[in-house]
Amino acid sequence: MTTETIKTGRQDYAESLLVHFRYGETLRQKAQGCLSIDLNQRQLCDLELLLNRAFYPLSGYLDREDYESVLDSMRLVDGTPWPIPICLDVDEKTASSLSSGQSLALNDQEGFLLAILTVGDIWQPDKKHEALQVYGTDDASSHPGVAQLYSQVGPWYVSGTLEGLHLPVHYDFKELRRSPAETHRLFSLNGWRQVVGFHTEEYLHCAHREMVLRAAREAGANIFLQPVVSLGQYGNLDHYTHVRCYQQIAQKFPKNMVLVGLFPLASRWAGPREALWQAIIKRNYGCSHFIVADDHGDPFALPNGGQHQLFYPRHAAQELVQQFAPETGIAMVPLTRMVYVEDKAQYLPESEVTEGMQVKEISSVELKRRLEYDLEIPGWFSYPEVVAELKHSFPPRSKQGFTIFITGLSGSGKSTLARVLLIKFLEMRTRPVTLLDGDIVRKNLSSELNFSREHRDLNITRIGFVASEITKNGGIALCAPIAPYEGSRQANRELISRCGGYIEVFMATPLEVCESRDRKGLYAKARAGKIQGFTGVSDPYIPPENPELTIDTSSMTPAEAAQEVLLYLEEQGYLR
Ligand code: PPS
């Protein structure tokens, strides 16, 4: 290998950076003697796109000179357009054990060997400078890309060429995980000479079909739909639903017009630079055109566009992709927003809507509400097959799991209320129910914990974790700990609300009443100083800030208290 190859890694014109399997054996042996690191999700996305040549012409991580050139001019040193730095970030310890020319084994998160890197440069980047150049700001609080750069990207960068043994392993949608070369071959087999690439980080509905078809007509092209499947996807959008919606929408286009393939991209949200980067990648998959929204790659772009504050100037992404088109070889097609005009019973470009026309819209918030309450989603907005996919992922509240988190002083009636509710839910038989009473948890899950603030918080977050799993799987979790602190209660609310319903019930029964009940004789012992740090006596109880329900059992029977909870659940759509 020449020095030049190690330096820039751009001498390689192969369709992938995977080595022949026979040589793979030699490489595996070589890996046993060298330093190795396990890549995180973002690094795995980058590695996959390097190995499968979606990042062509890169055949490894950028060296320092290329890195600086990319920051300053959106070009590699030889002038090739490339707007986003692709370097391997490592921690201080790894960087200090590496030297130029050495081999570094790159593994996935399970330690499975994927590639060997022949190390080139090792340097400490000026992250503030990188942030300013790539994102246009060095303020982490104003841009999620900068926040990620500062907090999740390692402090040292490593360059070098790659010899790949295996692409990152995926078990989902295998048939859609095609490399650029495979995708391009399919285009050729179908006789597609012009192909317009499209992706969005949203679920697709009728308006998207209209927008993509319009762009395809404008370009005289076939369509490559490429949902991004990477980091955020696993958290925010449901990954499986996202891809399935793309598959369903693909059926709604004329025959032999659309191909769907997955895009394992770790988005940087770098606005215009991001759009140019994605255009180059789309070109590498064989597209001749790329559909670019006026807010493409903006961290604050809303699902259905709209006039609101963006981070980058509107249209800047389109302008940059257009400006580079003669060099990148991919044409920019602006995304035309389409709206449904009721009097015409069809979609029209937003710009063609005239005064007096009745435009209908359903925002993503409204869509979520309709799904939650099992309300109608009209045919002009989405296809029944897509709605079915969404309903599967976002079942109505009547089919969601939920947690009832009852908090309050010892003796306030938590356990009694929880037990009455348990019986009511068992009687209804609509969902499996689990009771996580304070005492039960303390005996089993948290037997080693004491009643210090730290241990109480740990106890509550453990209960929250179990409840979130129950809720996620469609069950009812009934929790009844004292839970005296807002911080851990709030953490549970955040965790559980992501998986289903969360109903906090504050037992506001006054201390005197609780103490007068003193079924376990603990208040008496606490007053006598035989129990230290007893909640309400010698330890604090901070009332919840915004409970869904507040119940005082001093003048209420357990059945009445349970009825209040059941009425609330019915009103909120959890019970039918
Ligand atoms: S916490 O604060 O939420 O972790 O407490 P929790 O797990 O619900 O446990 C409360 C039960 O433990 C008994 N107990 C005490 N409570 C409060 N403070 C101290 N120091 C203490 N020591 C033991 C008490 O029986 C509580 O049960 P309940 O059902 O609330 O009366």
Tab-separated table of N, CA and C and ligand atoms in Angstrom, residues 410-411 414-415 438-439 442 451 456 459-460 480-484 520 522 531-535, ligand 1:
chain	number	residue	atom	x	y	z
A	410	SER	N	-47.000	6.984	54.896
A	410	SER	CA	-47.381	5.680	55.440
A	410	SER	C	-48.750	5.862	56.125
A	411	GLY	N	-49.681	4.970	55.846
A	411	GLY	CA	-51.012	5.059	56.468
A	411	GLY	C	-51.975	5.964	55.730
A	414	LYS	N	-52.588	4.164	50.601
A	414	LYS	CA	-52.030	3.750	49.291
A	414	LYS	C	-52.300	2.273	49.018
A	415	SER	N	-51.895	1.424	49.952
A	415	SER	CA	-51.992	-0.016	49.722
A	415	SER	C	-53.447	-0.450	49.613
A	438	GLY	N	-45.351	-0.893	48.132
A	438	GLY	CA	-44.087	-0.536	48.784
A	438	GLY	C	-43.473	-1.710	49.546
A	439	ASP	N	-44.315	-2.367	50.359
A	439	ASP	CA	-43.807	-3.466	51.195
A	439	ASP	C	-43.323	-4.647	50.360
A	442	ARG	N	-40.052	-3.743	48.745
A	442	ARG	CA	-38.970	-3.705	49.749
A	442	ARG	C	-38.524	-5.118	50.127
A	451	PHE	N	-33.485	3.465	54.152
A	451	PHE	CA	-34.410	4.574	53.900
A	451	PHE	C	-33.690	5.923	53.766
A	456	ARG	N	-33.934	5.558	48.807
A	456	ARG	CA	-35.367	5.731	48.486
A	456	ARG	C	-35.500	6.038	46.994
A	459	ASN	N	-34.905	2.963	44.990
A	459	ASN	CA	-36.078	2.091	45.126
A	459	ASN	C	-37.184	2.540	44.157
A	460	ILE	N	-37.408	3.840	44.110
A	460	ILE	CA	-38.503	4.373	43.268
A	460	ILE	C	-38.170	4.206	41.784
A	480	ALA	N	-47.432	1.446	44.740
A	480	ALA	CA	-47.892	2.146	45.942
A	480	ALA	C	-46.763	2.345	46.957
A	481	PRO	N	-45.688	3.033	46.560
A	481	PRO	CA	-44.631	3.336	47.531
A	481	PRO	C	-44.859	4.731	48.140
A	482	ILE	N	-44.128	5.055	49.171
A	482	ILE	CA	-44.232	6.425	49.724
A	482	ILE	C	-43.744	7.417	48.667
A	483	ALA	N	-42.611	7.143	48.046
A	483	ALA	CA	-42.012	7.998	47.002
A	483	ALA	C	-42.009	9.469	47.420
A	484	PRO	N	-41.177	9.827	48.414
A	484	PRO	CA	-41.278	11.176	48.988
A	484	PRO	C	-40.648	12.298	48.160
A	520	LYS	N	-49.357	-0.221	61.784
A	520	LYS	CA	-48.151	-1.026	62.033
A	520	LYS	C	-47.401	-0.558	63.298
A	522	LEU	N	-45.754	2.059	63.571
A	522	LEU	CA	-44.453	2.639	63.210
A	522	LEU	C	-44.340	4.107	63.623
A	531	ILE	N	-37.344	4.444	65.542
A	531	ILE	CA	-37.055	4.374	64.097
A	531	ILE	C	-36.535	5.747	63.681
A	532	GLN	N	-35.377	5.731	63.038
A	532	GLN	CA	-34.788	7.005	62.570
A	532	GLN	C	-35.305	7.323	61.172
A	533	GLY	N	-35.382	8.608	60.871
A	533	GLY	CA	-35.711	9.049	59.496
A	533	GLY	C	-37.023	8.488	59.005
A	534	PHE	N	-38.073	8.593	59.825
A	534	PHE	CA	-39.380	8.080	59.405
A	534	PHE	C	-40.152	9.185	58.673
A	535	THR	N	-40.666	8.857	57.488
A	535	THR	CA	-41.323	9.865	56.642
A	535	THR	C	-42.488	10.537	57.384
B	1	PPS	S1	-39.894	4.788	49.897
B	1	PPS	O1	-39.565	6.024	50.636
B	1	PPS	O2	-40.869	5.055	48.850
B	1	PPS	O3	-38.698	4.124	49.360
B	1	PPS	O4	-40.592	3.810	50.947
B	1	PPS	P1	-41.349	2.457	50.631
B	1	PPS	O5	-40.518	1.564	49.782
B	1	PPS	O6	-42.713	2.735	50.128
B	1	PPS	O7	-41.418	1.764	52.040
B	1	PPS	C1	-42.297	2.287	52.968
B	1	PPS	C2	-42.678	1.215	53.955
B	1	PPS	O8	-41.554	0.854	54.754
B	1	PPS	C3	-41.855	0.913	56.126
B	1	PPS	N1	-40.808	1.780	56.735
B	1	PPS	C4	-40.630	3.089	56.579
B	1	PPS	N2	-41.323	4.045	55.926
B	1	PPS	C5	-40.859	5.317	55.946
B	1	PPS	N3	-39.755	5.703	56.581
B	1	PPS	C6	-39.015	4.786	57.264
B	1	PPS	N4	-37.907	5.157	57.890
B	1	PPS	C7	-39.446	3.439	57.267
B	1	PPS	N5	-38.966	2.305	57.812
B	1	PPS	C8	-39.810	1.306	57.466
B	1	PPS	C9	-43.268	1.396	56.261
B	1	PPS	O9	-43.986	0.269	56.693
B	1	PPS	C10	-43.731	1.757	54.876
B	1	PPS	O10	-44.927	1.101	54.495
B	1	PPS	P2	-46.312	1.861	54.187
B	1	PPS	O11	-47.104	0.859	53.416
B	1	PPS	O12	-46.035	3.091	53.402
B	1	PPS	O13	-46.904	2.136	55.514
